[in-house]
Every structure is written in C-alpha cells, then in structure tokens.
Amino acid sequence: MTKEELEEIDLEWIQLFIEANKIGIKKGEIREFLNQNKKKV
C-alpha cells in the first residue's frame, strides 16, 4: 500500500467515526460500528 492509500483509508475511518458520534453511538459500540462499515468498504 502506498502512503496515499493509507491516508485515504484514514480519512474514511475518521469520517465513519464522526458519523458514529453524530448518531450518538456509545464508545463501546463504535468499534462494532466501524467493523461493520469496514466490511462494506
């Protein structure tokens, strides 16, 4: 993976994390939420 690809993934994770916070997902559930979204990506 190139540095650019890694940065792109980081941005996707940050956006997912922000979305999780917006809809009020608790910290314990964020990991599960991200894992679900990771599978879609």
PDB file of N, CA and C in Angstrom:
ATOM      1  N   MET A   1       0.837  -1.210   0.000  1.00  0.00           N
ATOM      2  CA  MET A   1       0.000   0.000   0.000  1.00  0.00           C
ATOM      3  C   MET A   1       0.870   1.257   0.000  1.00  0.00           C
ATOM      4  N   THR A   2       0.447   2.218  -0.765  1.00  0.00           N
ATOM      5  CA  THR A   2       1.188   3.474  -0.802  1.00  0.00           C
ATOM      6  C   THR A   2       0.744   4.367   0.343  1.00  0.00           C
ATOM      7  N   LYS A   3       1.518   5.397   0.592  1.00  0.00           N
ATOM      8  CA  LYS A   3       1.175   6.363   1.642  1.00  0.00           C
ATOM      9  C   LYS A   3      -0.173   7.017   1.338  1.00  0.00           C
ATOM     10  N   GLU A   4      -0.416   7.305   0.059  1.00  0.00           N
ATOM     11  CA  GLU A   4      -1.677   7.935  -0.346  1.00  0.00           C
ATOM     12  C   GLU A   4      -2.865   7.041  -0.012  1.00  0.00           C
ATOM     13  N   GLU A   5      -2.722   5.749  -0.297  1.00  0.00           N
ATOM     14  CA  GLU A   5      -3.797   4.795   0.002  1.00  0.00           C
ATOM     15  C   GLU A   5      -4.076   4.739   1.498  1.00  0.00           C
ATOM     16  N   LEU A   6      -3.016   4.740   2.291  1.00  0.00           N
ATOM     17  CA  LEU A   6      -3.182   4.704   3.743  1.00  0.00           C
ATOM     18  C   LEU A   6      -3.883   5.963   4.241  1.00  0.00           C
ATOM     19  N   GLU A   7      -3.520   7.110   3.689  1.00  0.00           N
ATOM     20  CA  GLU A   7      -4.159   8.369   4.086  1.00  0.00           C
ATOM     21  C   GLU A   7      -5.637   8.355   3.722  1.00  0.00           C
ATOM     22  N   GLU A   8      -5.954   7.786   2.570  1.00  0.00           N
ATOM     23  CA  GLU A   8      -7.345   7.685   2.122  1.00  0.00           C
ATOM     24  C   GLU A   8      -8.153   6.835   3.100  1.00  0.00           C
ATOM     25  N   ILE A   9      -7.575   5.719   3.524  1.00  0.00           N
ATOM     26  CA  ILE A   9      -8.236   4.840   4.494  1.00  0.00           C
ATOM     27  C   ILE A   9      -8.435   5.584   5.805  1.00  0.00           C
ATOM     28  N   ASP A  10      -7.404   6.301   6.255  1.00  0.00           N
ATOM     29  CA  ASP A  10      -7.515   7.080   7.490  1.00  0.00           C
ATOM     30  C   ASP A  10      -8.682   8.054   7.413  1.00  0.00           C
ATOM     31  N   LEU A  11      -8.818   8.740   6.291  1.00  0.00           N
ATOM     32  CA  LEU A  11      -9.916   9.693   6.116  1.00  0.00           C
ATOM     33  C   LEU A  11     -11.261   8.995   6.194  1.00  0.00           C
ATOM     34  N   GLU A  12     -11.358   7.820   5.582  1.00  0.00           N
ATOM     35  CA  GLU A  12     -12.608   7.054   5.625  1.00  0.00           C
ATOM     36  C   GLU A  12     -12.958   6.682   7.058  1.00  0.00           C
ATOM     37  N   TRP A  13     -11.953   6.232   7.825  1.00  0.00           N
ATOM     38  CA  TRP A  13     -12.184   5.850   9.221  1.00  0.00           C
ATOM     39  C   TRP A  13     -12.609   7.055  10.043  1.00  0.00           C
ATOM     40  N   ILE A  14     -11.951   8.198   9.811  1.00  0.00           N
ATOM     41  CA  ILE A  14     -12.292   9.423  10.542  1.00  0.00           C
ATOM     42  C   ILE A  14     -13.730   9.827  10.231  1.00  0.00           C
ATOM     43  N   GLN A  15     -14.117   9.766   8.962  1.00  0.00           N
ATOM     44  CA  GLN A  15     -15.487  10.110   8.573  1.00  0.00           C
ATOM     45  C   GLN A  15     -16.493   9.167   9.224  1.00  0.00           C
ATOM     46  N   LEU A  16     -16.187   7.874   9.249  1.00  0.00           N
ATOM     47  CA  LEU A  16     -17.080   6.897   9.882  1.00  0.00           C
ATOM     48  C   LEU A  16     -17.198   7.178  11.374  1.00  0.00           C
ATOM     49  N   PHE A  17     -16.068   7.529  11.986  1.00  0.00           N
ATOM     50  CA  PHE A  17     -16.054   7.826  13.415  1.00  0.00           C
ATOM     51  C   PHE A  17     -16.922   9.044  13.721  1.00  0.00           C
ATOM     52  N   ILE A  18     -16.809  10.077  12.872  1.00  0.00           N
ATOM     53  CA  ILE A  18     -17.622  11.290  13.025  1.00  0.00           C
ATOM     54  C   ILE A  18     -19.101  10.952  12.864  1.00  0.00           C
ATOM     55  N   GLU A  19     -19.434  10.153  11.866  1.00  0.00           N
ATOM     56  CA  GLU A  19     -20.823   9.728  11.648  1.00  0.00           C
ATOM     57  C   GLU A  19     -21.348   8.979  12.864  1.00  0.00           C
ATOM     58  N   ALA A  20     -20.518   8.110  13.419  1.00  0.00           N
ATOM     59  CA  ALA A  20     -20.906   7.338  14.603  1.00  0.00           C
ATOM     60  C   ALA A  20     -21.231   8.278  15.759  1.00  0.00           C
ATOM     61  N   ASN A  21     -20.402   9.297  15.936  1.00  0.00           N
ATOM     62  CA  ASN A  21     -20.638  10.265  17.003  1.00  0.00           C
ATOM     63  C   ASN A  21     -21.906  11.072  16.763  1.00  0.00           C
ATOM     64  N   LYS A  22     -22.157  11.432  15.508  1.00  0.00           N
ATOM     65  CA  LYS A  22     -23.348  12.209  15.153  1.00  0.00           C
ATOM     66  C   LYS A  22     -24.628  11.486  15.537  1.00  0.00           C
ATOM     67  N   ILE A  23     -24.649  10.179  15.293  1.00  0.00           N
ATOM     68  CA  ILE A  23     -25.861   9.424  15.602  1.00  0.00           C
ATOM     69  C   ILE A  23     -25.841   8.868  17.023  1.00  0.00           C
ATOM     70  N   GLY A  24     -24.878   9.327  17.807  1.00  0.00           N
ATOM     71  CA  GLY A  24     -24.869   9.043  19.237  1.00  0.00           C
ATOM     72  C   GLY A  24     -24.518   7.619  19.614  1.00  0.00           C
ATOM     73  N   ILE A  25     -23.630   7.006  18.847  1.00  0.00           N
ATOM     74  CA  ILE A  25     -23.205   5.651  19.196  1.00  0.00           C
ATOM     75  C   ILE A  25     -22.231   5.727  20.376  1.00  0.00           C
ATOM     76  N   LYS A  26     -22.472   4.890  21.363  1.00  0.00           N
ATOM     77  CA  LYS A  26     -21.612   4.858  22.550  1.00  0.00           C
ATOM     78  C   LYS A  26     -20.231   4.326  22.186  1.00  0.00           C
ATOM     79  N   LYS A  27     -19.230   4.739  22.971  1.00  0.00           N
ATOM     80  CA  LYS A  27     -17.847   4.347  22.695  1.00  0.00           C
ATOM     81  C   LYS A  27     -17.689   2.841  22.498  1.00  0.00           C
ATOM     82  N   GLY A  28     -18.329   2.053  23.345  1.00  0.00           N
ATOM     83  CA  GLY A  28     -18.226   0.600  23.234  1.00  0.00           C
ATOM     84  C   GLY A  28     -18.785   0.060  21.931  1.00  0.00           C
ATOM     85  N   GLU A  29     -19.735   0.796  21.364  1.00  0.00           N
ATOM     86  CA  GLU A  29     -20.389   0.344  20.134  1.00  0.00           C
ATOM     87  C   GLU A  29     -19.681   0.853  18.878  1.00  0.00           C
ATOM     88  N   ILE A  30     -18.839   1.849  19.034  1.00  0.00           N
ATOM     89  CA  ILE A  30     -18.150   2.435  17.878  1.00  0.00           C
ATOM     90  C   ILE A  30     -17.280   1.392  17.181  1.00  0.00           C
ATOM     91  N   ARG A  31     -16.566   0.596  17.958  1.00  0.00           N
ATOM     92  CA  ARG A  31     -15.700  -0.432  17.373  1.00  0.00           C
ATOM     93  C   ARG A  31     -16.530  -1.385  16.504  1.00  0.00           C
ATOM     94  N   GLU A  32     -17.675  -1.794  17.035  1.00  0.00           N
ATOM     95  CA  GLU A  32     -18.567  -2.691  16.297  1.00  0.00           C
ATOM     96  C   GLU A  32     -19.089  -1.997  15.033  1.00  0.00           C
ATOM     97  N   PHE A  33     -19.489  -0.736  15.184  1.00  0.00           N
ATOM     98  CA  PHE A  33     -19.983   0.068  14.066  1.00  0.00           C
ATOM     99  C   PHE A  33     -18.925   0.174  12.967  1.00  0.00           C
ATOM    100  N   LEU A  34     -17.694   0.470  13.368  1.00  0.00           N
ATOM    101  CA  LEU A  34     -16.611   0.611  12.403  1.00  0.00           C
ATOM    102  C   LEU A  34     -16.315  -0.717  11.717  1.00  0.00           C
ATOM    103  N   ASN A  35     -16.347  -1.798  12.475  1.00  0.00           N
ATOM    104  CA  ASN A  35     -16.098  -3.112  11.882  1.00  0.00           C
ATOM    105  C   ASN A  35     -17.148  -3.451  10.838  1.00  0.00           C
ATOM    106  N   GLN A  36     -18.400  -3.118  11.110  1.00  0.00           N
ATOM    107  CA  GLN A  36     -19.480  -3.364  10.156  1.00  0.00           C
ATOM    108  C   GLN A  36     -19.245  -2.554   8.883  1.00  0.00           C
ATOM    109  N   ASN A  37     -18.856  -1.301   9.054  1.00  0.00           N
ATOM    110  CA  ASN A  37     -18.642  -0.431   7.899  1.00  0.00           C
ATOM    111  C   ASN A  37     -17.389  -0.821   7.133  1.00  0.00           C
ATOM    112  N   LYS A  38     -16.394  -1.288   7.856  1.00  0.00           N
ATOM    113  CA  LYS A  38     -15.146  -1.711   7.238  1.00  0.00           C
ATOM    114  C   LYS A  38     -15.414  -2.838   6.237  1.00  0.00           C
ATOM    115  N   LYS A  39     -16.317  -3.744   6.594  1.00  0.00           N
ATOM    116  CA  LYS A  39     -16.642  -4.857   5.711  1.00  0.00           C
ATOM    117  C   LYS A  39     -17.279  -4.369   4.415  1.00  0.00           C
ATOM    118  N   LYS A  40     -18.030  -3.272   4.492  1.00  0.00           N
ATOM    119  CA  LYS A  40     -18.700  -2.719   3.306  1.00  0.00           C
ATOM    120  C   LYS A  40     -17.709  -2.053   2.364  1.00  0.00           C
ATOM    121  N   VAL A  41     -16.694  -1.438   2.941  1.00  0.00           N
ATOM    122  CA  VAL A  41     -15.727  -0.661   2.152  1.00  0.00           C
ATOM    123  C   VAL A  41     -14.905  -1.584   1.257  1.00  0.00           C
TER     124      VAL A  41
END
